[in-house]
Amino acid sequence: MEKVRFGKTELMVSKIAFGGIPVMRVSMQDGAELVRESIKLGINFIDTANVYGDSEEKIGEGIKNTARDSIVIASKTQANDKKTFTEHLDLSLKRMGTDYIDIYQLHNVGSRQRSDAVFGPGGAMEGMEEALQAGKIRFAGFSSHNIPIALELMKSGRFDAVQLPFNYIDHEAKDEAIPLAKKLDIGFIAMKPMGGGLLHNAELSFRYLLQFDSIIPDPGIERIEEIREIVAIAEGNPSLTDDDHREIERLRMGFGSSWCHRCDYCQPCPQGIPISAVLTAMSNFRRFSLEKSKALVGDAIEKGKTCVQCGDCVKRCPYHMEIPRLVKENVSAWETAVAAAASQTTSAKQAAKEGTL
């Protein structure tokens, strides 16, 4: 696969990255083999995070026999303070069996409170700077779902990489963030290239993304067939036809009133409902294991049940979404999906038990 320059890092990375979320759902053996096969296909950019279950361990197993300087590893921490940052970094190094991480990112810096904590005295940024000096990491990055916050962090001059949601539906980043990253020579990782599992046309999704020569799409990979399909698309003709543009506009119209951008301008909710967490719960469910999904958004769903349909959030939403209706629908969809998954698990355990009798 063609390698491209990743901003001022000067790292040469594959046009497509390997996203490390879904690999947590497969066995250690299958996960490691998935990493190895992806590398054989020409993928040399691997992105994960310390909160993605055992993703780092599986990646570490998968890269054991690969020359370290032939691959680029990115990981993340949700730490706010220096002490926790250092603990997370050391754990990531141990899990992946490496002496350094190429791009280490502050994970989901999406609020003023989080940004202030990270940059304050004893904050995670102090840990980042020490790790850079010590050679534990090579370049500093961050991820976010909040474009205004992201723009400020990019302009701070302290980061070499940024990771933001970007796909043909959630395309807010193309107006300012992508041009700014290109101007500042900051490497841009496009998270959720298929909308966290909500988009289903891989051909259209990646041909759209490949129109932007300064970004690296970062799809989550669970099966080798998925990355083979994406690599084939990337190595083919990425141009969009007139029909493609019309289809994208049609899909945008359909998603326009229900696609949560996670900007959180709808907050604060009088009932204390974390609205964006509820509206993106099904995306988490599709990408993570059942238990991990419950841990991430279970409490948010319970809060969502307390919605009194007051409509305060609708007034503040810049995308004019019918939030009360969507909260109700997403809570219902979540409960249905969780019940179905639990039933399948029970049936599988019963079948296994009967098979041993």
mmCIF file of C-alpha atoms in Angstrom:
data_model
loop_
_atom_site.group_PDB
_atom_site.id
_atom_site.type_symbol
_atom_site.label_atom_id
_atom_site.label_comp_id
_atom_site.label_asym_id
_atom_site.label_seq_id
_atom_site.Cartn_x
_atom_site.Cartn_y
_atom_site.Cartn_z
ATOM 1 C CA MET A 1 0.000 0.000 0.000
ATOM 2 C CA GLU A 2 1.121 3.525 -0.786
ATOM 3 C CA LYS A 3 2.765 5.364 2.122
ATOM 4 C CA VAL A 4 2.170 9.058 2.716
ATOM 5 C CA ARG A 5 3.851 11.684 4.865
ATOM 6 C CA PHE A 6 2.098 12.172 8.228
ATOM 7 C CA GLY A 7 2.492 15.896 8.723
ATOM 8 C CA LYS A 8 5.525 17.367 10.447
ATOM 9 C CA THR A 9 6.264 14.052 12.142
ATOM 10 C CA GLU A 10 7.801 13.051 8.784
ATOM 11 C CA LEU A 11 6.552 9.515 9.471
ATOM 12 C CA MET A 12 5.595 7.613 6.330
ATOM 13 C CA VAL A 13 2.324 5.821 7.006
ATOM 14 C CA SER A 14 -0.095 3.703 5.012
ATOM 15 C CA LYS A 15 -3.048 5.564 3.493
ATOM 16 C CA ILE A 16 -5.298 3.495 5.762
ATOM 17 C CA ALA A 17 -4.693 2.841 9.471
ATOM 18 C CA PHE A 18 -5.659 -0.170 11.575
ATOM 19 C CA GLY A 19 -8.181 0.848 14.252
ATOM 20 C CA GLY A 20 -7.817 -1.196 17.428
ATOM 21 C CA ILE A 21 -11.299 -1.107 18.987
ATOM 22 C CA PRO A 22 -13.063 -4.166 17.481
ATOM 23 C CA VAL A 23 -10.055 -6.461 17.900
ATOM 24 C CA MET A 24 -10.982 -6.718 21.570
ATOM 25 C CA ARG A 25 -13.972 -8.841 20.576
ATOM 26 C CA VAL A 26 -11.907 -11.691 19.140
ATOM 27 C CA SER A 27 -9.562 -14.172 20.788
ATOM 28 C CA MET A 28 -5.916 -13.392 21.477
ATOM 29 C CA GLN A 29 -4.824 -15.737 18.697
ATOM 30 C CA ASP A 30 -7.265 -14.337 16.150
ATOM 31 C CA GLY A 31 -6.524 -10.753 17.160
ATOM 32 C CA ALA A 32 -2.777 -11.187 16.784
ATOM 33 C CA GLU A 33 -3.264 -12.911 13.420
ATOM 34 C CA LEU A 34 -5.501 -10.049 12.264
ATOM 35 C CA VAL A 35 -2.721 -7.579 13.058
ATOM 36 C CA ARG A 36 -0.128 -9.723 11.251
ATOM 37 C CA GLU A 37 -2.310 -10.122 8.155
ATOM 38 C CA SER A 38 -3.046 -6.392 8.047
ATOM 39 C CA ILE A 39 0.682 -5.656 8.111
ATOM 40 C CA LYS A 40 1.178 -8.099 5.230
ATOM 41 C CA LEU A 41 -1.419 -6.135 3.262
ATOM 42 C CA GLY A 42 0.712 -3.011 3.667
ATOM 43 C CA ILE A 43 -0.904 -1.424 6.730
ATOM 44 C CA ASN A 44 1.901 0.014 8.870
ATOM 45 C CA PHE A 45 -0.117 2.481 11.000
ATOM 46 C CA ILE A 46 -1.816 0.951 14.061
ATOM 47 C CA ASP A 47 -3.999 3.052 16.363
ATOM 48 C CA THR A 48 -5.414 1.921 19.704
ATOM 49 C CA ALA A 49 -5.952 3.123 23.298
ATOM 50 C CA ASN A 50 -5.356 1.774 26.773
ATOM 51 C CA VAL A 51 -9.115 1.633 27.436
ATOM 52 C CA TYR A 52 -9.837 -0.638 24.453
ATOM 53 C CA GLY A 53 -9.955 -3.825 26.532
ATOM 54 C CA ASP A 54 -7.053 -6.120 25.614
ATOM 55 C CA SER A 55 -6.458 -4.444 22.249
ATOM 56 C CA GLU A 56 -2.916 -3.376 23.164
ATOM 57 C CA GLU A 57 -1.975 -6.911 24.226
ATOM 58 C CA LYS A 58 -3.244 -8.372 20.952
ATOM 59 C CA ILE A 59 -1.426 -5.724 18.951
ATOM 60 C CA GLY A 60 1.737 -6.430 20.946
ATOM 61 C CA GLU A 61 1.439 -10.125 20.133
ATOM 62 C CA GLY A 62 0.757 -9.359 16.477
ATOM 63 C CA ILE A 63 3.847 -7.188 15.985
ATOM 64 C CA LYS A 64 6.314 -9.442 17.815
ATOM 65 C CA ASN A 65 8.153 -10.562 14.679
ATOM 66 C CA THR A 66 7.863 -7.250 12.836
ATOM 67 C CA ALA A 67 10.760 -4.799 12.694
ATOM 68 C CA ARG A 68 9.741 -2.032 15.086
ATOM 69 C CA ASP A 69 10.900 0.778 12.790
ATOM 70 C CA SER A 70 8.717 -0.544 9.964
ATOM 71 C CA ILE A 71 5.467 0.215 11.786
ATOM 72 C CA VAL A 72 3.928 3.280 13.398
ATOM 73 C CA ILE A 73 2.067 2.746 16.667
ATOM 74 C CA ALA A 74 -0.385 5.233 18.143
ATOM 75 C CA SER A 75 -2.177 4.892 21.461
ATOM 76 C CA LYS A 76 -4.107 7.108 23.861
ATOM 77 C CA THR A 77 -4.765 7.916 27.513
ATOM 78 C CA GLN A 78 -7.748 9.536 29.205
ATOM 79 C CA ALA A 79 -5.531 10.785 32.037
ATOM 80 C CA ASN A 80 -5.974 14.337 33.252
ATOM 81 C CA ASP A 81 -2.966 14.433 35.590
ATOM 82 C CA LYS A 82 0.730 13.740 35.151
ATOM 83 C CA LYS A 83 0.882 10.749 37.512
ATOM 84 C CA THR A 84 -1.944 8.860 35.805
ATOM 85 C CA PHE A 85 -0.574 9.791 32.378
ATOM 86 C CA THR A 86 2.777 8.205 33.219
ATOM 87 C CA GLU A 87 1.121 5.089 34.649
ATOM 88 C CA HIS A 88 -1.004 4.661 31.526
ATOM 89 C CA LEU A 89 1.935 5.190 29.192
ATOM 90 C CA ASP A 90 4.122 2.661 30.995
ATOM 91 C CA LEU A 91 1.284 0.137 30.919
ATOM 92 C CA SER A 92 0.799 0.648 27.172
ATOM 93 C CA LEU A 93 4.524 0.152 26.557
ATOM 94 C CA LYS A 94 4.456 -3.066 28.567
ATOM 95 C CA ARG A 95 1.321 -4.407 26.905
ATOM 96 C CA MET A 96 2.656 -3.858 23.405
ATOM 97 C CA GLY A 97 6.196 -4.964 24.211
ATOM 98 C CA THR A 98 7.846 -1.848 22.864
ATOM 99 C CA ASP A 99 10.270 0.760 24.198
ATOM 100 C CA TYR A 100 8.425 3.681 22.627
ATOM 101 C CA ILE A 101 5.120 4.717 21.108
ATOM 102 C CA ASP A 102 5.306 6.815 17.961
ATOM 103 C CA ILE A 103 2.199 8.939 18.582
ATOM 104 C CA TYR A 104 0.695 9.146 22.067
ATOM 105 C CA GLN A 105 -2.604 10.976 22.294
ATOM 106 C CA LEU A 106 -4.667 12.643 24.988
ATOM 107 C CA HIS A 107 -7.924 10.761 24.547
ATOM 108 C CA ASN A 108 -11.155 12.669 23.863
ATOM 109 C CA VAL A 109 -10.312 16.171 25.040
ATOM 110 C CA GLY A 110 -13.795 17.496 24.464
ATOM 111 C CA SER A 111 -14.565 20.045 27.156
ATOM 112 C CA ARG A 112 -13.117 23.234 28.608
ATOM 113 C CA GLN A 113 -12.873 21.536 32.007
ATOM 114 C CA ARG A 114 -10.850 18.644 30.591
ATOM 115 C CA SER A 115 -8.602 20.948 28.593
ATOM 116 C CA ASP A 116 -7.890 23.115 31.647
ATOM 117 C CA ALA A 117 -7.040 20.041 33.738
ATOM 118 C CA VAL A 118 -4.704 18.610 31.116
ATOM 119 C CA PHE A 119 -2.795 21.876 30.696
ATOM 120 C CA GLY A 120 -2.892 22.935 34.347
ATOM 121 C CA PRO A 121 -0.174 22.435 37.004
ATOM 122 C CA GLY A 122 0.545 18.732 37.411
ATOM 123 C CA GLY A 123 -1.609 18.012 34.366
ATOM 124 C CA ALA A 124 -1.215 15.269 31.772
ATOM 125 C CA MET A 125 0.623 17.623 29.420
ATOM 126 C CA GLU A 126 3.517 17.760 31.874
ATOM 127 C CA GLY A 127 3.706 13.981 31.667
ATOM 128 C CA MET A 128 3.580 14.190 27.865
ATOM 129 C CA GLU A 129 6.515 16.598 27.777
ATOM 130 C CA GLU A 130 8.612 14.439 30.099
ATOM 131 C CA ALA A 131 7.838 11.328 28.043
ATOM 132 C CA LEU A 132 8.881 13.135 24.868
ATOM 133 C CA GLN A 133 12.188 14.130 26.440
ATOM 134 C CA ALA A 134 12.748 10.589 27.722
ATOM 135 C CA GLY A 135 12.050 9.050 24.316
ATOM 136 C CA LYS A 136 9.077 7.001 25.527
ATOM 137 C CA ILE A 137 6.975 8.708 22.893
ATOM 138 C CA ARG A 138 8.050 10.397 19.691
ATOM 139 C CA PHE A 139 5.164 12.733 18.964
ATOM 140 C CA ALA A 140 2.262 14.262 20.896
ATOM 141 C CA GLY A 141 -1.335 14.081 19.738
ATOM 142 C CA PHE A 142 -4.910 14.313 20.940
ATOM 143 C CA SER A 143 -8.369 13.136 19.941
ATOM 144 C CA SER A 144 -11.625 15.013 20.355
ATOM 145 C CA HIS A 145 -15.272 15.172 19.313
ATOM 146 C CA ASN A 146 -15.471 18.917 19.887
ATOM 147 C CA ILE A 147 -14.291 20.932 16.880
ATOM 148 C CA PRO A 148 -13.914 24.336 18.635
ATOM 149 C CA ILE A 149 -11.794 22.753 21.397
ATOM 150 C CA ALA A 150 -9.782 20.860 18.792
ATOM 151 C CA LEU A 151 -9.042 24.035 16.838
ATOM 152 C CA GLU A 152 -7.703 25.709 19.984
ATOM 153 C CA LEU A 153 -5.466 22.742 20.804
ATOM 154 C CA MET A 154 -4.131 22.599 17.270
ATOM 155 C CA LYS A 155 -3.259 26.298 17.394
ATOM 156 C CA SER A 156 -1.418 25.828 20.705
ATOM 157 C CA GLY A 157 1.606 24.500 18.815
ATOM 158 C CA ARG A 158 2.026 21.598 21.244
ATOM 159 C CA PHE A 159 0.673 18.779 19.103
ATOM 160 C CA ASP A 160 1.906 16.876 16.077
ATOM 161 C CA ALA A 161 -1.258 14.846 15.459
ATOM 162 C CA VAL A 162 -5.006 15.262 15.808
ATOM 163 C CA GLN A 163 -7.779 12.670 15.606
ATOM 164 C CA LEU A 164 -11.365 13.749 14.904
ATOM 165 C CA PRO A 165 -14.547 12.066 13.633
ATOM 166 C CA PHE A 166 -14.821 12.418 9.871
ATOM 167 C CA ASN A 167 -16.998 10.690 7.314
ATOM 168 C CA TYR A 168 -19.445 11.743 4.612
ATOM 169 C CA ILE A 169 -22.201 12.306 7.188
ATOM 170 C CA ASP A 170 -20.220 13.670 10.134
ATOM 171 C CA HIS A 171 -18.165 16.031 7.972
ATOM 172 C CA GLU A 172 -17.879 19.141 10.147
ATOM 173 C CA ALA A 173 -14.081 18.764 10.294
ATOM 174 C CA LYS A 174 -13.632 19.551 6.606
ATOM 175 C CA ASP A 175 -14.581 23.220 6.983
ATOM 176 C CA GLU A 176 -11.885 24.335 9.446
ATOM 177 C CA ALA A 177 -10.101 21.457 11.189
ATOM 178 C CA ILE A 178 -8.702 19.657 8.139
ATOM 179 C CA PRO A 179 -7.527 22.886 6.425
ATOM 180 C CA LEU A 180 -5.954 24.068 9.700
ATOM 181 C CA ALA A 181 -4.185 20.751 10.213
ATOM 182 C CA LYS A 182 -2.816 20.997 6.685
ATOM 183 C CA LYS A 183 -1.709 24.611 7.225
ATOM 184 C CA LEU A 184 0.030 23.762 10.510
ATOM 185 C CA ASP A 185 1.394 20.493 9.083
ATOM 186 C CA ILE A 186 -0.325 18.434 11.794
ATOM 187 C CA GLY A 187 -1.046 14.807 10.974
ATOM 188 C CA PHE A 188 -4.814 14.166 10.768
ATOM 189 C CA ILE A 189 -6.363 10.818 11.734
ATOM 190 C CA ALA A 190 -9.987 10.414 10.657
ATOM 191 C CA MET A 191 -11.787 8.391 13.305
ATOM 192 C CA LYS A 192 -15.138 6.697 12.633
ATOM 193 C CA PRO A 193 -14.737 6.587 8.839
ATOM 194 C CA MET A 194 -17.905 4.475 8.767
ATOM 195 C CA GLY A 195 -19.723 6.388 11.462
ATOM 196 C CA GLY A 196 -18.939 3.985 14.270
ATOM 197 C CA GLY A 197 -20.820 1.212 12.462
ATOM 198 C CA LEU A 198 -23.794 3.350 11.385
ATOM 199 C CA LEU A 199 -22.691 3.570 7.730
ATOM 200 C CA HIS A 200 -22.660 0.389 5.686
ATOM 201 C CA ASN A 201 -21.280 1.250 2.256
ATOM 202 C CA ALA A 202 -17.508 0.826 2.591
ATOM 203 C CA GLU A 203 -16.917 1.647 -1.064
ATOM 204 C CA LEU A 204 -18.645 5.008 -0.784
ATOM 205 C CA SER A 205 -17.211 5.755 2.659
ATOM 206 C CA PHE A 206 -13.557 5.291 1.739
ATOM 207 C CA ARG A 207 -13.747 6.760 -1.727
ATOM 208 C CA TYR A 208 -15.181 9.884 -0.097
ATOM 209 C CA LEU A 209 -12.397 10.013 2.515
ATOM 210 C CA LEU A 210 -9.634 9.378 -0.005
ATOM 211 C CA GLN A 211 -10.540 12.640 -1.752
ATOM 212 C CA PHE A 212 -8.736 14.343 1.140
ATOM 213 C CA ASP A 213 -5.029 13.758 0.600
ATOM 214 C CA SER A 214 -3.948 14.991 4.041
ATOM 215 C CA ILE A 215 -5.962 12.606 6.246
ATOM 216 C CA ILE A 216 -5.565 8.981 7.328
ATOM 217 C CA PRO A 217 -8.842 7.052 7.749
ATOM 218 C CA ASP A 218 -8.734 4.821 10.831
ATOM 219 C CA PRO A 219 -11.351 2.041 10.495
ATOM 220 C CA GLY A 220 -11.919 -0.372 13.336
ATOM 221 C CA ILE A 221 -11.091 -3.871 12.127
ATOM 222 C CA GLU A 222 -12.531 -7.131 13.448
ATOM 223 C CA ARG A 223 -12.200 -9.481 10.452
ATOM 224 C CA ILE A 224 -9.452 -9.800 7.851
ATOM 225 C CA GLU A 225 -12.087 -9.618 5.095
ATOM 226 C CA GLU A 226 -12.882 -6.074 6.208
ATOM 227 C CA ILE A 227 -9.361 -4.735 5.830
ATOM 228 C CA ARG A 228 -8.887 -6.597 2.547
ATOM 229 C CA GLU A 229 -11.955 -4.859 1.152
ATOM 230 C CA ILE A 230 -10.794 -1.456 2.386
ATOM 231 C CA VAL A 231 -7.274 -1.940 1.015
ATOM 232 C CA ALA A 232 -8.716 -2.895 -2.380
ATOM 233 C CA ILE A 233 -10.795 0.290 -2.382
ATOM 234 C CA ALA A 234 -7.774 2.401 -1.409
ATOM 235 C CA GLU A 235 -5.650 0.855 -4.132
ATOM 236 C CA GLY A 236 -8.338 1.311 -6.770
ATOM 237 C CA ASN A 237 -9.794 4.464 -8.281
ATOM 238 C CA PRO A 238 -10.964 6.627 -5.349
ATOM 239 C CA SER A 239 -12.704 9.297 -7.426
ATOM 240 C CA LEU A 240 -16.382 9.974 -6.827
ATOM 241 C CA THR A 241 -18.934 9.918 -9.639
ATOM 242 C CA ASP A 242 -21.915 12.230 -9.986
ATOM 243 C CA ASP A 243 -24.086 9.353 -8.795
ATOM 244 C CA ASP A 244 -21.884 9.003 -5.703
ATOM 245 C CA HIS A 245 -22.326 12.675 -4.849
ATOM 246 C CA ARG A 246 -26.083 12.378 -5.239
ATOM 247 C CA GLU A 247 -26.150 9.300 -3.012
ATOM 248 C CA ILE A 248 -24.108 11.068 -0.337
ATOM 249 C CA GLU A 249 -26.514 14.009 -0.368
ATOM 250 C CA ARG A 250 -29.468 11.646 -0.123
ATOM 251 C CA LEU A 251 -27.932 9.889 2.871
ATOM 252 C CA ARG A 252 -27.053 13.182 4.521
ATOM 253 C CA MET A 253 -30.652 14.286 4.224
ATOM 254 C CA GLY A 254 -31.769 11.063 5.875
ATOM 255 C CA PHE A 255 -29.295 11.299 8.738
ATOM 256 C CA GLY A 256 -29.427 15.077 9.121
ATOM 257 C CA SER A 257 -32.049 15.201 11.837
ATOM 258 C CA SER A 258 -30.737 12.280 13.880
ATOM 259 C CA TRP A 259 -26.928 12.314 13.676
ATOM 260 C CA CYS A 260 -25.410 13.422 16.977
ATOM 261 C CA HIS A 261 -22.214 15.417 16.452
ATOM 262 C CA ARG A 262 -21.253 15.103 20.161
ATOM 263 C CA CYS A 263 -20.650 18.842 20.434
ATOM 264 C CA ASP A 264 -22.662 18.874 23.699
ATOM 265 C CA TYR A 265 -24.040 22.330 23.003
ATOM 266 C CA CYS A 266 -27.359 20.830 24.155
ATOM 267 C CA GLN A 267 -26.054 20.686 27.732
ATOM 268 C CA PRO A 268 -26.766 21.157 30.561
ATOM 269 C CA CYS A 269 -29.822 18.913 30.723
ATOM 270 C CA PRO A 270 -32.125 19.764 33.684
ATOM 271 C CA GLN A 271 -32.398 16.014 34.368
ATOM 272 C CA GLY A 272 -28.646 15.516 34.169
ATOM 273 C CA ILE A 273 -28.898 13.275 31.093
ATOM 274 C CA PRO A 274 -25.596 12.905 29.170
ATOM 275 C CA ILE A 275 -27.436 13.365 25.889
ATOM 276 C CA SER A 276 -24.630 12.650 23.420
ATOM 277 C CA ALA A 277 -23.784 9.411 25.247
ATOM 278 C CA VAL A 278 -27.397 8.258 24.904
ATOM 279 C CA LEU A 279 -27.638 9.246 21.231
ATOM 280 C CA THR A 280 -24.435 7.395 20.349
ATOM 281 C CA ALA A 281 -25.053 4.360 22.563
ATOM 282 C CA MET A 282 -25.844 2.060 19.638
ATOM 283 C CA SER A 283 -22.564 2.986 17.964
ATOM 284 C CA ASN A 284 -20.780 1.801 21.126
ATOM 285 C CA PHE A 285 -22.863 -1.361 21.153
ATOM 286 C CA ARG A 286 -21.873 -2.212 17.575
ATOM 287 C CA ARG A 287 -18.157 -1.654 18.206
ATOM 288 C CA PHE A 288 -17.585 -3.000 21.720
ATOM 289 C CA SER A 289 -18.420 -6.143 23.639
ATOM 290 C CA LEU A 290 -21.708 -6.224 25.564
ATOM 291 C CA GLU A 291 -19.997 -5.780 28.939
ATOM 292 C CA LYS A 292 -17.765 -2.968 27.702
ATOM 293 C CA SER A 293 -20.765 -1.196 26.171
ATOM 294 C CA LYS A 294 -22.659 -1.460 29.442
ATOM 295 C CA ALA A 295 -19.700 -0.017 31.314
ATOM 296 C CA LEU A 296 -19.410 2.883 28.872
ATOM 297 C CA VAL A 297 -23.026 3.943 28.428
ATOM 298 C CA GLY A 298 -25.177 1.850 30.776
ATOM 299 C CA ASP A 299 -25.491 4.673 33.308
ATOM 300 C CA ALA A 300 -26.264 7.159 30.529
ATOM 301 C CA ILE A 301 -29.118 4.957 29.316
ATOM 302 C CA GLU A 302 -30.571 4.796 32.826
ATOM 303 C CA LYS A 303 -30.400 8.580 32.993
ATOM 304 C CA GLY A 304 -32.031 8.759 29.568
ATOM 305 C CA LYS A 305 -35.101 7.043 30.994
ATOM 306 C CA THR A 306 -35.690 10.128 33.173
ATOM 307 C CA CYS A 307 -36.198 12.456 30.180
ATOM 308 C CA VAL A 308 -39.292 14.597 30.745
ATOM 309 C CA GLN A 309 -39.425 15.860 27.127
ATOM 310 C CA CYS A 310 -38.942 19.465 28.275
ATOM 311 C CA GLY A 311 -37.256 20.493 25.008
ATOM 312 C CA ASP A 312 -34.548 22.722 26.545
ATOM 313 C CA CYS A 313 -31.927 20.768 24.609
ATOM 314 C CA VAL A 314 -33.689 21.339 21.288
ATOM 315 C CA LYS A 315 -33.347 25.099 21.674
ATOM 316 C CA ARG A 316 -29.584 24.797 22.095
ATOM 317 C CA CYS A 317 -28.841 22.159 19.432
ATOM 318 C CA PRO A 318 -27.122 23.839 16.444
ATOM 319 C CA TYR A 319 -28.315 20.970 14.223
ATOM 320 C CA HIS A 320 -31.998 21.353 15.211
ATOM 321 C CA MET A 321 -32.301 17.723 16.259
ATOM 322 C CA GLU A 322 -35.458 16.407 17.892
ATOM 323 C CA ILE A 323 -33.478 15.316 20.922
ATOM 324 C CA PRO A 324 -36.289 14.216 23.279
ATOM 325 C CA ARG A 325 -37.670 11.876 20.620
ATOM 326 C CA LEU A 326 -34.197 10.555 19.805
ATOM 327 C CA VAL A 327 -33.396 9.948 23.476
ATOM 328 C CA LYS A 328 -36.544 7.852 23.815
ATOM 329 C CA GLU A 329 -35.817 5.920 20.615
ATOM 330 C CA ASN A 330 -32.188 5.246 21.525
ATOM 331 C CA VAL A 331 -33.059 4.043 25.020
ATOM 332 C CA SER A 332 -35.599 1.648 23.478
ATOM 333 C CA ALA A 333 -33.148 0.445 20.807
ATOM 334 C CA TRP A 334 -30.467 -0.106 23.446
ATOM 335 C CA GLU A 335 -32.729 -2.167 25.692
ATOM 336 C CA THR A 336 -33.879 -4.287 22.758
ATOM 337 C CA ALA A 337 -30.305 -4.903 21.584
ATOM 338 C CA VAL A 338 -29.024 -5.735 25.074
ATOM 339 C CA ALA A 339 -31.900 -8.158 25.683
ATOM 340 C CA ALA A 340 -31.240 -9.891 22.360
ATOM 341 C CA ALA A 341 -27.498 -10.150 23.074
ATOM 342 C CA ALA A 342 -28.143 -11.516 26.560
ATOM 343 C CA SER A 343 -30.559 -14.083 25.129
ATOM 344 C CA GLN A 344 -27.978 -15.220 22.576
ATOM 345 C CA THR A 345 -25.353 -15.541 25.288
ATOM 346 C CA THR A 346 -27.699 -17.615 27.453
ATOM 347 C CA SER A 347 -28.598 -19.856 24.504
ATOM 348 C CA ALA A 348 -24.929 -20.348 23.624
ATOM 349 C CA LYS A 349 -24.075 -21.277 27.222
ATOM 350 C CA GLN A 350 -27.005 -23.698 27.379
ATOM 351 C CA ALA A 351 -25.997 -25.316 24.093
ATOM 352 C CA ALA A 352 -22.418 -25.679 25.306
ATOM 353 C CA LYS A 353 -23.629 -27.211 28.559
ATOM 354 C CA GLU A 354 -25.878 -29.690 26.800
ATOM 355 C CA GLY A 355 -23.055 -30.597 24.479
ATOM 356 C CA THR A 356 -20.944 -31.723 27.427
ATOM 357 C CA LEU A 357 -23.610 -33.927 28.993
#
